Coordinates of C-alpha atoms in Angstrom, one line a residue:
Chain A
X1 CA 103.0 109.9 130.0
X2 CA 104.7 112.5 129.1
X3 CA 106.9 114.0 126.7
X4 CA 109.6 116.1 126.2
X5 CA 109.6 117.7 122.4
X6 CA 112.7 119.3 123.5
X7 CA 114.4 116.4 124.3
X8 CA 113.3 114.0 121.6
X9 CA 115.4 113.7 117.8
X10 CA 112.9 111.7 116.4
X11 CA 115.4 108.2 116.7
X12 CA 112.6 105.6 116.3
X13 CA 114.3 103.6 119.2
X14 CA 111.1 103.7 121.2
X15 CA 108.8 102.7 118.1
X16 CA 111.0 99.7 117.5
X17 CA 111.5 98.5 121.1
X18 CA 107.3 98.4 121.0
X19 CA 107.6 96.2 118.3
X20 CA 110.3 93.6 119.5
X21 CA 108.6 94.0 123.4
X22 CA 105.0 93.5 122.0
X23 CA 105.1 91.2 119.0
X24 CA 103.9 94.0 116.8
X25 CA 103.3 92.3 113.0
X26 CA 105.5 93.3 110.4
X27 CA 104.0 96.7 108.9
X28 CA 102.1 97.9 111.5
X29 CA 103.2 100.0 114.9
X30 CA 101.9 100.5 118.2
X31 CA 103.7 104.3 118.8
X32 CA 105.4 106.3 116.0
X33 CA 107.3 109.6 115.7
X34 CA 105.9 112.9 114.0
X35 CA 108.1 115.3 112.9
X36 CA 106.7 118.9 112.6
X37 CA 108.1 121.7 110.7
X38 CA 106.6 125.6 111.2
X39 CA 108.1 128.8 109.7
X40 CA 109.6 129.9 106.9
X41 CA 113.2 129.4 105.8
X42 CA 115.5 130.1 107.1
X43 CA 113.7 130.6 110.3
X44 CA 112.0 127.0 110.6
X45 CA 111.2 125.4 113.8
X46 CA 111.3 121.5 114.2
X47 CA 109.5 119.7 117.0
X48 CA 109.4 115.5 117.1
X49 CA 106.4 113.7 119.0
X50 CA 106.6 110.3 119.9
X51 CA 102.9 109.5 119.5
X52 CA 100.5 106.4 120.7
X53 CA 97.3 105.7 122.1
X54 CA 96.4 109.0 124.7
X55 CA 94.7 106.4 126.9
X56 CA 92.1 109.4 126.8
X57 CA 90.0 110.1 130.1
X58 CA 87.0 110.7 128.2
X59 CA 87.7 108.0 126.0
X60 CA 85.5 107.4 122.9
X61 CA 86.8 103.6 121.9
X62 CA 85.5 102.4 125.1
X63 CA 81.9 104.1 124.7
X64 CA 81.3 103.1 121.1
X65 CA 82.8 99.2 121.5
X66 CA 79.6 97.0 121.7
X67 CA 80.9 94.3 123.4
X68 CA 82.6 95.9 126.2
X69 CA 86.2 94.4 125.1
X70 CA 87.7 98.2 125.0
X71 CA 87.8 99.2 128.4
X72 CA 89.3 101.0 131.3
X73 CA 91.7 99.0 133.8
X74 CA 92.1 100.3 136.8
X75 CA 94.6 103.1 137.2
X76 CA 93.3 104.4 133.7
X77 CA 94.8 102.7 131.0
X78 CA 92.8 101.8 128.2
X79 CA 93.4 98.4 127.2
X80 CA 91.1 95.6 124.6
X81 CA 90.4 92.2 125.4
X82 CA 91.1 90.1 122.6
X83 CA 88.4 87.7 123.1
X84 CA 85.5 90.1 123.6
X85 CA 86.8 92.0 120.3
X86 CA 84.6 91.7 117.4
X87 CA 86.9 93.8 114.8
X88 CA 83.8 96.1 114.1
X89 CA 85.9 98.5 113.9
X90 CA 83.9 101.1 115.8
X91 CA 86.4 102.0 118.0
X92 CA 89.4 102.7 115.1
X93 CA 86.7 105.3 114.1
X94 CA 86.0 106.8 117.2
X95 CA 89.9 107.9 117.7
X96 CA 90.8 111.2 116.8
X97 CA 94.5 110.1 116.7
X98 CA 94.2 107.0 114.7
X99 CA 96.1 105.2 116.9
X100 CA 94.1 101.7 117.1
X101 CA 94.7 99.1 114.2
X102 CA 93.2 96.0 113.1
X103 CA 96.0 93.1 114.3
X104 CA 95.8 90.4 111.2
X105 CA 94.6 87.8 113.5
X106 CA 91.4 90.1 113.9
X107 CA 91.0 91.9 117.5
X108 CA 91.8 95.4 117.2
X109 CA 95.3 96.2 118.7
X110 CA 96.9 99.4 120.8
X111 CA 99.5 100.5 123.1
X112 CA 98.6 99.1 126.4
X113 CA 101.0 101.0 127.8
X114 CA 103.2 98.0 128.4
X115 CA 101.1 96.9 131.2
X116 CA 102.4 93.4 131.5
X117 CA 105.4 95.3 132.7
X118 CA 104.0 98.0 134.0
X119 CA 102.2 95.2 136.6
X120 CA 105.8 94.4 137.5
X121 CA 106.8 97.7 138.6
X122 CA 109.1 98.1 135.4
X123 CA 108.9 101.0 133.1
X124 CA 107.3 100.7 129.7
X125 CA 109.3 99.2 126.9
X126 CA 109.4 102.7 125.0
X127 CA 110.8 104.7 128.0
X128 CA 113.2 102.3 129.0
X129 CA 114.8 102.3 125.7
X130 CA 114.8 106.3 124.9
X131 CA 118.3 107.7 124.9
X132 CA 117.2 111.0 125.6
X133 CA 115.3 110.3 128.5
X134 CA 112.6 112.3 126.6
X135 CA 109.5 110.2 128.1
X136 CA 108.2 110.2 131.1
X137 CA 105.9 107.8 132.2
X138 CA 104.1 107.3 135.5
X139 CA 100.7 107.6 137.9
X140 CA 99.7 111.6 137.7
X141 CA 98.1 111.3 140.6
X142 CA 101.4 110.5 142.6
X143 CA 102.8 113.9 142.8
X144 CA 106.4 112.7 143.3
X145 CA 105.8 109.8 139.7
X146 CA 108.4 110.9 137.4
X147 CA 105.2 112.3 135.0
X148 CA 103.8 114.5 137.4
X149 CA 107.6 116.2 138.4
X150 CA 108.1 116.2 134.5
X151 CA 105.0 118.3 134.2
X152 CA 105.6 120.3 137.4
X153 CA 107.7 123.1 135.8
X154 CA 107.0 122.6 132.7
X155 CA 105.0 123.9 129.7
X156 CA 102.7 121.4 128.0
X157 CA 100.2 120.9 125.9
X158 CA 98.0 117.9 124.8
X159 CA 97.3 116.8 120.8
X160 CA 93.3 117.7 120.1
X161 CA 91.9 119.1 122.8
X162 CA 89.0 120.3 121.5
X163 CA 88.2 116.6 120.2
X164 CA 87.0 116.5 124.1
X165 CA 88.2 113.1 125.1
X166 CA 90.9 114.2 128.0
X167 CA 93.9 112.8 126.3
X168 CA 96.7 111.8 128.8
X169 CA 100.0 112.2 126.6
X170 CA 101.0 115.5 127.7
X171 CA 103.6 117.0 125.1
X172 CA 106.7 119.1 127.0
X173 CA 106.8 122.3 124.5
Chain B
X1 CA 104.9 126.2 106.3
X2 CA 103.9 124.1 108.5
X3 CA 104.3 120.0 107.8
X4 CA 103.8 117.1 109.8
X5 CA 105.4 113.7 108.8
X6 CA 105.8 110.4 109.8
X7 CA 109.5 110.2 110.2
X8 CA 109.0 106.5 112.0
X9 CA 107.3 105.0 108.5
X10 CA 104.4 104.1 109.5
X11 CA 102.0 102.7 107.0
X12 CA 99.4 100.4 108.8
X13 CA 96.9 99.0 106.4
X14 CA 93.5 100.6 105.9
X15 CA 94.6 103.5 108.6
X16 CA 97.2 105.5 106.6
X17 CA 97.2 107.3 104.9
X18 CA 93.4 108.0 105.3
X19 CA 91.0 105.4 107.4
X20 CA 89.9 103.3 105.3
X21 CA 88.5 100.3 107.7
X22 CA 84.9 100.4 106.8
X23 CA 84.2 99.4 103.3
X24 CA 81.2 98.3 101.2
X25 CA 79.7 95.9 103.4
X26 CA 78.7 98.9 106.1
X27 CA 76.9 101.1 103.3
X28 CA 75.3 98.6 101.6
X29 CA 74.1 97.2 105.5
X30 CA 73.0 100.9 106.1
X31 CA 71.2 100.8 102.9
X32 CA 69.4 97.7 103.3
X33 CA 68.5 98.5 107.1
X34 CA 67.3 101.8 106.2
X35 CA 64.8 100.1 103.1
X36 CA 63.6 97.3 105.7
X37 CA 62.8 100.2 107.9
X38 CA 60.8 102.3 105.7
X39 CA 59.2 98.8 104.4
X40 CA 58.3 98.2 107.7
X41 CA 57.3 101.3 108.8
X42 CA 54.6 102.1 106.2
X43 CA 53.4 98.4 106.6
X44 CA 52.6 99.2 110.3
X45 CA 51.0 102.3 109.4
X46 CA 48.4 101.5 107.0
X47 CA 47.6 98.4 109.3
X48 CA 47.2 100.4 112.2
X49 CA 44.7 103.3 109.9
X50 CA 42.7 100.1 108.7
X51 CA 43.6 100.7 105.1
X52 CA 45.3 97.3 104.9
X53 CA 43.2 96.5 102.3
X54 CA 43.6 99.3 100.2
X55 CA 47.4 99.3 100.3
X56 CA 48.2 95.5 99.4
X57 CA 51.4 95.9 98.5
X58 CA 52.5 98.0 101.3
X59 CA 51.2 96.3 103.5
X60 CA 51.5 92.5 102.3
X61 CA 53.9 92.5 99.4
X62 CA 56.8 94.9 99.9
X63 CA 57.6 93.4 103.6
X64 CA 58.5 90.3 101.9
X65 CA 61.4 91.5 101.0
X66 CA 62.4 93.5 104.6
X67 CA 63.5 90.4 106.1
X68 CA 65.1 89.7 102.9
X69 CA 67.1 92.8 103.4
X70 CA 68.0 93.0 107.0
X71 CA 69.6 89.4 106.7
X72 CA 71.2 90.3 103.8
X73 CA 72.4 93.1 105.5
X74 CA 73.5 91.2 108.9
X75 CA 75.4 89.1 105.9
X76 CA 77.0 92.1 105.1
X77 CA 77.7 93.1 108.5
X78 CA 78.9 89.8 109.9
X79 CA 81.5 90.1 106.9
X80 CA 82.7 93.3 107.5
X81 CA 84.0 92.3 111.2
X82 CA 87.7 91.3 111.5
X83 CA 87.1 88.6 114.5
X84 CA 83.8 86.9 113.0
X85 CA 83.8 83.9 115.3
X86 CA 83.4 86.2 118.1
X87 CA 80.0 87.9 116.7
X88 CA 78.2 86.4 119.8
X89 CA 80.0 88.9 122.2
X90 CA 77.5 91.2 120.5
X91 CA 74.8 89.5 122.9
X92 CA 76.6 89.1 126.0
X93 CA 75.8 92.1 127.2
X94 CA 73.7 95.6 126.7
X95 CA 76.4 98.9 126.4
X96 CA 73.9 101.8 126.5
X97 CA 76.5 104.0 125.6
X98 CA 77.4 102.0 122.6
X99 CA 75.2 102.9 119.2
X100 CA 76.3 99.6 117.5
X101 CA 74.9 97.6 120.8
X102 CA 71.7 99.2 120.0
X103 CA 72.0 98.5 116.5
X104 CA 72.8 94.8 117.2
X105 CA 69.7 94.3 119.8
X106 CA 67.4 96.5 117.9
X107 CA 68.4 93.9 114.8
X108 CA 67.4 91.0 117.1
X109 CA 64.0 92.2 117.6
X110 CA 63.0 93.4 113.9
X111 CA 64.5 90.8 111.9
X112 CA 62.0 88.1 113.9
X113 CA 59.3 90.8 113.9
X114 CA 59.6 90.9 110.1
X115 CA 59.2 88.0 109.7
X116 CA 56.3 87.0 112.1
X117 CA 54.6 89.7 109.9
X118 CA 55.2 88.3 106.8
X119 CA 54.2 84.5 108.2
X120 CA 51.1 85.7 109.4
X121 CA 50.7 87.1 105.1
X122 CA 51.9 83.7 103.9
X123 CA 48.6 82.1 103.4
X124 CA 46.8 85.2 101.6
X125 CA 49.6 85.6 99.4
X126 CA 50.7 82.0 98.6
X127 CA 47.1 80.2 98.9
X128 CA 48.7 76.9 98.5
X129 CA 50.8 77.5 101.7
X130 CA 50.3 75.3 104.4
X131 CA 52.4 75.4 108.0
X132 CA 52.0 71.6 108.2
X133 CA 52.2 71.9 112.2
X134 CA 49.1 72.9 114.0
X135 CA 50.8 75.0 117.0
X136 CA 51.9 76.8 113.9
X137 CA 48.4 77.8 112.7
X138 CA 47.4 78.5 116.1
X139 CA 50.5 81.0 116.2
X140 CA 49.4 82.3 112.7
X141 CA 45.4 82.6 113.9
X142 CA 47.3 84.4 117.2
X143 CA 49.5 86.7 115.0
X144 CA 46.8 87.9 112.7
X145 CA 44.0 88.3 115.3
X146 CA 46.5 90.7 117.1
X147 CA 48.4 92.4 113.9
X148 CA 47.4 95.6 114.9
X149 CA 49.2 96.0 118.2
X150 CA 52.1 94.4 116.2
X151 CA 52.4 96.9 113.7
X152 CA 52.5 99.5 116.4
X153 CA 55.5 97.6 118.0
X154 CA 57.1 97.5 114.4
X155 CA 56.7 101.0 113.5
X156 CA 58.7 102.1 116.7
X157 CA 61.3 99.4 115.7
X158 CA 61.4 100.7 112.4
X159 CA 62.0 104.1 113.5
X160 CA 64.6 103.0 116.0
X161 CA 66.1 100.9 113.0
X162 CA 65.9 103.8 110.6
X163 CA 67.8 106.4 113.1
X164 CA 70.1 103.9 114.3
X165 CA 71.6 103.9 110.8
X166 CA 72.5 107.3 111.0
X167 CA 73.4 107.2 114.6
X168 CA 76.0 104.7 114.2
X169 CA 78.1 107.2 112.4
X170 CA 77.3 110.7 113.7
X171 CA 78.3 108.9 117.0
X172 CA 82.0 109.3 115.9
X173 CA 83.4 112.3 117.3
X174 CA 86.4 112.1 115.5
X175 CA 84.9 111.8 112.1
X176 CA 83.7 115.4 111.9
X177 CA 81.4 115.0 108.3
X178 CA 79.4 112.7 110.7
X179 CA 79.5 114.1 114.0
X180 CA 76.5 115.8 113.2
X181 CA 72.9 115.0 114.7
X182 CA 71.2 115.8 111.5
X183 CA 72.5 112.4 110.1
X184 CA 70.2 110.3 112.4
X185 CA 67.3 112.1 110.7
X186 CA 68.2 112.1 107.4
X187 CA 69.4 108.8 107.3
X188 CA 66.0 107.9 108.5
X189 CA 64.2 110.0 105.9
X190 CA 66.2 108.7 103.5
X191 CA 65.6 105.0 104.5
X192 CA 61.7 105.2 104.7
X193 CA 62.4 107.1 101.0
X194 CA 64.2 103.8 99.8
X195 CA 61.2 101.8 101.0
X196 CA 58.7 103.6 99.8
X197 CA 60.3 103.2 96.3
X198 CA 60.7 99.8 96.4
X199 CA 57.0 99.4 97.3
X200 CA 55.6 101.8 94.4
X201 CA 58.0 99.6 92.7
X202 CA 55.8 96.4 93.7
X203 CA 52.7 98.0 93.6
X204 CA 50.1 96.8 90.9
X205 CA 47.5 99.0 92.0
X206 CA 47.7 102.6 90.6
X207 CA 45.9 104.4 93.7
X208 CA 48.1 103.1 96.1
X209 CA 51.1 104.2 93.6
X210 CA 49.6 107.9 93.7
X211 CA 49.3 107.9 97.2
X212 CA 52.9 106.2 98.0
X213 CA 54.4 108.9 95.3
X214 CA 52.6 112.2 97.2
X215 CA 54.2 110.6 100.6
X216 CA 57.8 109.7 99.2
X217 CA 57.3 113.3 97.4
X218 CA 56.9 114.7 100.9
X219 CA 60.0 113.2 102.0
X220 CA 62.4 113.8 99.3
X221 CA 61.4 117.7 100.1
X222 CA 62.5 116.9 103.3
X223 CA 65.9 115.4 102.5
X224 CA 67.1 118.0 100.2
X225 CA 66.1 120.3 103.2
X226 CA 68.5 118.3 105.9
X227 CA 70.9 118.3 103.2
X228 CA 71.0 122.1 102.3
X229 CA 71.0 121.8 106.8
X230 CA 73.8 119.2 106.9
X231 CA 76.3 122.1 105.2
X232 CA 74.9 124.5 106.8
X233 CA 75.6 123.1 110.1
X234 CA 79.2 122.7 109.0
X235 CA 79.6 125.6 106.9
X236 CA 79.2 127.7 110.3
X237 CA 81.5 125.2 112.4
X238 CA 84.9 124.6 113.5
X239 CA 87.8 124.0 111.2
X240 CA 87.5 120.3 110.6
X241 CA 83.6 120.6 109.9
X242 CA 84.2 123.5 107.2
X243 CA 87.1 121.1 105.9
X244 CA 84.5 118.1 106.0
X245 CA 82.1 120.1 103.3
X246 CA 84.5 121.4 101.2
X247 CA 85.0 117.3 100.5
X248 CA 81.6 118.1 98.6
X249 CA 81.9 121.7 98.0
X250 CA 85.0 121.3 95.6
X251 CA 86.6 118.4 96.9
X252 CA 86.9 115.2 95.4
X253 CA 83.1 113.8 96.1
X254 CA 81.7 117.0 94.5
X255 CA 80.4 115.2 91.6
X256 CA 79.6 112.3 92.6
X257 CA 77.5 113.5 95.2
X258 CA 75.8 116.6 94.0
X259 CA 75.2 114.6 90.6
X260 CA 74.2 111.1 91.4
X261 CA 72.8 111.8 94.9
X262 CA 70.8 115.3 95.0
X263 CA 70.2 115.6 91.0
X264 CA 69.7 112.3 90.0
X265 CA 69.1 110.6 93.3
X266 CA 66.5 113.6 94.8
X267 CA 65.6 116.3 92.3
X268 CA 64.9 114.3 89.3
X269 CA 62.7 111.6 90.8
X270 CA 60.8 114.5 93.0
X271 CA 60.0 115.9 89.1
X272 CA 59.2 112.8 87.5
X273 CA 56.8 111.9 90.7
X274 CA 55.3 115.3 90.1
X275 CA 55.2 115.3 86.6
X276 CA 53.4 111.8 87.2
X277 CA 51.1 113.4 90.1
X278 CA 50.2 116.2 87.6
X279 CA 48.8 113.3 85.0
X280 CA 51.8 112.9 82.9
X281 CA 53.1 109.5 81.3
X282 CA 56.4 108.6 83.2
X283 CA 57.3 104.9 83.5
X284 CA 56.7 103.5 86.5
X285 CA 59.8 102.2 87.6
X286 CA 62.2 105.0 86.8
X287 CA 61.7 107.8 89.9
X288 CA 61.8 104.5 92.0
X289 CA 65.1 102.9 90.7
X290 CA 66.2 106.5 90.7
X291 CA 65.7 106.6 94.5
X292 CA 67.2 103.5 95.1
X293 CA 70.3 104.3 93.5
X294 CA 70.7 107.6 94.8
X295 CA 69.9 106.4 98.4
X296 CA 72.6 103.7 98.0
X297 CA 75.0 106.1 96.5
X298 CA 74.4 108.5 99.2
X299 CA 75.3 105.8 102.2
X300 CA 78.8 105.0 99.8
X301 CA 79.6 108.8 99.5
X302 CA 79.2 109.5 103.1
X303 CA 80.7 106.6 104.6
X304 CA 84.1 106.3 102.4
X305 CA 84.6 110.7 102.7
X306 CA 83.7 110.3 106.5
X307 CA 86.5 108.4 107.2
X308 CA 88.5 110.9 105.4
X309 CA 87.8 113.6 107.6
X310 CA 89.5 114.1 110.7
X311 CA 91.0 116.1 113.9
X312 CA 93.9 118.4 112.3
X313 CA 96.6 119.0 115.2

C-alpha cells in the first residue's frame, strides 16, 4: 500500500471505516493517523500518515509466534489465525510499529488488509472510503496495480527501516 | 520541533501510550525458570564429578524445589496468555525460528526431568516413602542405577532453560534494551546465581556452603561484568540503544536498578560472601536472600523498561 502524505488531511475516515468494516471493539483501532510537525514557527511543516500493520517482508510477528497462527498468506499479507493464537503476546513485542493488539476475546488482532474483500477483487475498506484518494493499495509486483504506478514517479520512503523487517507501507513524501 | 501525535485518538489498552502487554507473570516465570535451571544444573554437576555425597543439598535437597518452581512458573505463564484455552497450540507443532517454541518444548522435557530426579531422591530423603506400585520401584532402581547419564542430559537442559530465559527477550528486535545477545548469557548467569543461593540457603553442611559461596562468588563477578558490557554495548550503538541505557543512566529505572539490583542485589552479597570466605561472622541467609531479591528485581526492571523502549521514526 501506499500513501500519499501530500494528499492526506488527517480526516480519520479511513480509521473509522476499519472499524465499522472489521468489528473493531470500542477503544481500540486497526489503522490510525499521525500527524507530524518539523520546523520552527513560523516555518513549520505538517505531514499526516495513515498508519497500520506494514505487512513487513521480513516480518518479525510471524518468526517469534510459537504456534504458527501469525503467518504469511499468499501474496504477502500477514494475517493471524484466531484459533492457533495463544495471546502470548510475543508477536505485539516483536513490532516495531506497535501495530498488533490484544482483541478482548483473546487472539491478538491486526489489519489484514481487508482480505475478505480483497479475495473479492474489492478494494480495502480504508481506500475505498478516503476522500482524497490519498491510498493506494494493490499487488507491487503488477507493474500496472494502482501501488506500483503510485510509486512510479514518486518519492517515498518507508517508517523504520533500519528496524530491518522490509515494511510494505510506502509513504509518498 | 519536531512532534508526532495521534490525531485519530488512539488509545488501545496496554499498547499506548507505552507497551505494556507483559506484566508480572513473565518476570516472575523468568525468575523461577532461571532458579530451577541453576538448581538443576549444579545438581547434575556434582552427580556427574561423584561428589554427590558430599554436596547433599545440592544435589538431593535444593532440586526439590525446581520442579516446584518451573510449574509455578508455567502457572504464571499459562496466566499471562490472553487465549488460555488454546495453550495446546504450543505443542502442535515445532517453529525453529520461534524462541518461545523452544521455551515451551524445552519446558516439556525439564519439568518431567526434574522431577524423575527428585523421585529417584524420594526414598533417601523421606525414608518412610514408599511407591506402592512395583513397576514404580523398578523405574526408581532404573532411574538411580543410571543418574549419572541423567544429570548429563539435565545439565544441557538447564543450560538451554537458563539461556532461553534471556533469549526470549533479546529475540525482539523492536525492543532495543533487549535486542542484545549479551542478555541470553546474563540471564543465564544470573539464573544459576539464584539457584546457587537458594541451595546455600538449604544447605546444612558448612563445607558445601563454602564451596557453593566461592562458585556463586565467581558468578556474581561475572554478572556485574556483562552488566558494565550490556551498556557498553549500547552506549556505542544506534540511537534507540543509547536511548535504551539512558532509561538506567538517568532515566526513570536509575534507582531502582543501580540500587536494588547491582548494589544491593550484586555488590553487597559478593562482600558479605567474601567477608564470610575470609572467616567472618555474617548470617547465613542474608547474601542469599540478597541474591534472590536482586535477581527477581533484575527480571522486573528489565522486562517493564524493555517494553518502553522502542523504534523512534
Amino acid at each position: 500500500m501506499a500513501i500519499d502524505t501530500k494528499k492526506c488531511v488527517g480526516c480519520g475516515d479511513c480509521v473509522v471505516a476499519c472499524q465499522t468494516e472489521n468489528n473493531v471493539p470500542h477503544g481500540y483501532c486497526r489503522d490510525w493517523i499521525v500527524e507530524r510537525v518539523d520546523g520552527t514557527y513560523p516555518s513549520l511543516s505538517l505531514e499526516f500518515r495513515s498508519e497500520r500493520c506494514n505487512h513487513c517482508d521480513n516480518s518479525p510477528c510471524v518468526r517469534c509466534c510459537p504456534t504458527g497462527a501469525s503467518h504469511k498468506a499468499e501474496g504477502g499479507i500477514v494475517l493471524v489465525t484466531h484459533h492457533k493464537c495463544i495471546g502470548c503476546g510475543a508477536c505485539i513485542q516483536s513490532c516495531p510499529y506497535d501495530a498488533r493488539y490484544p482483541h478482548p476475546e483473546g487472539y491478538v488482532d491486526k489489519c489484514t488488509f481487508c482480505i475478505h474483500r480483497v479475495e473479492k477483487g474489492q478494494k480495502t475498506a480504508c481506500v475505498d472510503v478516503c476522500p482524497t484518494h490519498c491510498l493506494h493499495f494493490g499487488d507491487l509486483d503488477d507493474p500496472n496495480s494502482d501501488v506500483s504506478l503510485a510509486l512510479k514517479d514518486r518519492k517515498w520512503k518507508v517508517l523504520a527501516p533500519e528496524a530491518g523487517t522490509k515494511p510494505q507501507l510506502y509513504f509518498l513524501t | 520541533m519536531n512532534e508526532e501525535l495521534f490525531v485519530s485518538g488512539r488509545d488501545i489498552p496496554n499498547i499506548d501510550p507505552y507497551l505494556n502487554i507483559w506484566h508480572w507473570q513473565i518476570p516472575l516465570y523468568l525468575f523461577l525458570g532461571g532458579l530451577a535451571a541453576g538448581i538443576l544444573f549444579f545438581a547434575g554437576f556434582y552427580t556427574v564429578r561423584g561428589k554427590a555425597d558430599r554436596m547433599q543439598a545440592t544435589v538431593k535437597w535444593a532440586p526439590l524445589l525446581a520442579p516446584i518452581a518451573l510449574v509455578l512458573g508455567l502457572g504464571a505463564l499459562f496466566w499471562d496468555l490472553k487465549h488460555e484455552l488454546y495453550f495446546w497450540q504450543l505443542y502442535t507443532t515445532v517453529r525453529l525460528d520461534s524462541p518461545m517454541s523452544w521455551g515451551a518444548w524445552t519446558l516439556m522435557v525439564i519439568t518431567p526431568l526434574s522431577l524423575v530426579w527428585v523421585a529417584s531422591y524420594m526414598k533417601e530423603i523421606f525414608p518412610w516413602w514408599d511407591w506402592k506400585f512395583s513397576f514404580l520401584n523398578k523405574f526408581e532402581a532404573w532411574v538411580i542405577k543410571n543418574r549419572v547419564g541423567l544429570a548429563w542430559v539435565m545439565m544441557v537442559y538447564a543450560v538451554i532453560l537458563g539461556v532461553y530465559t534471556g533469549i526470549l527477550l533479546s529475540a525482539f528486535n523492536a525492543r532495543p534494551l533487549w535486542n542484545t545477545s549479551i542478555l541470553g548469557p546474563l540471564f543465564l548467569v544470573s539464573g544459576f546465581s539464584t539457584g546457587l543461593a537458594t541451595t546455600i540457603l538449604l544447605s546444612k553442611d558448612p563445607k558445601e556452603r563454602k564451596r557453593l559461596s566461592q562458585i556463586d562468588l565467581i558468578f556474581i563477578v561475572i554478572e556485574l561484568f556483562l552488566i558494565t558490557h550490556l551498556f557498553m554495548g549500547f552506549l556505542a550503538g544506534s540511537e534507540t540503544a543509547i536511548e535504551a541505557a539512558n532509561l538506567f543512566l538517568g532515566g526513570p529505572f536509575t534507582v531502582t536498578f543501580w540500587v536494588f539490583v547491582v548494589a544491593l542485589g550484586l555488590i553487597f552479597p559478593a562482600v558479605l560472601e567474601t567477608l564470610e570466605l575470609l572467616g567472618y561472622h555474617v548470617p547465613k541467609w542474608l547474601p542469599a536472600v540478597l541474591i534472590l531479591f536482586g535477581g527477581l528485581m533484575f527480571r522486573f526492571i528489565m522486562v517493564e523498561a524493555g517494553q518502553i523502549t522502542r523504534y523512534l521514526y
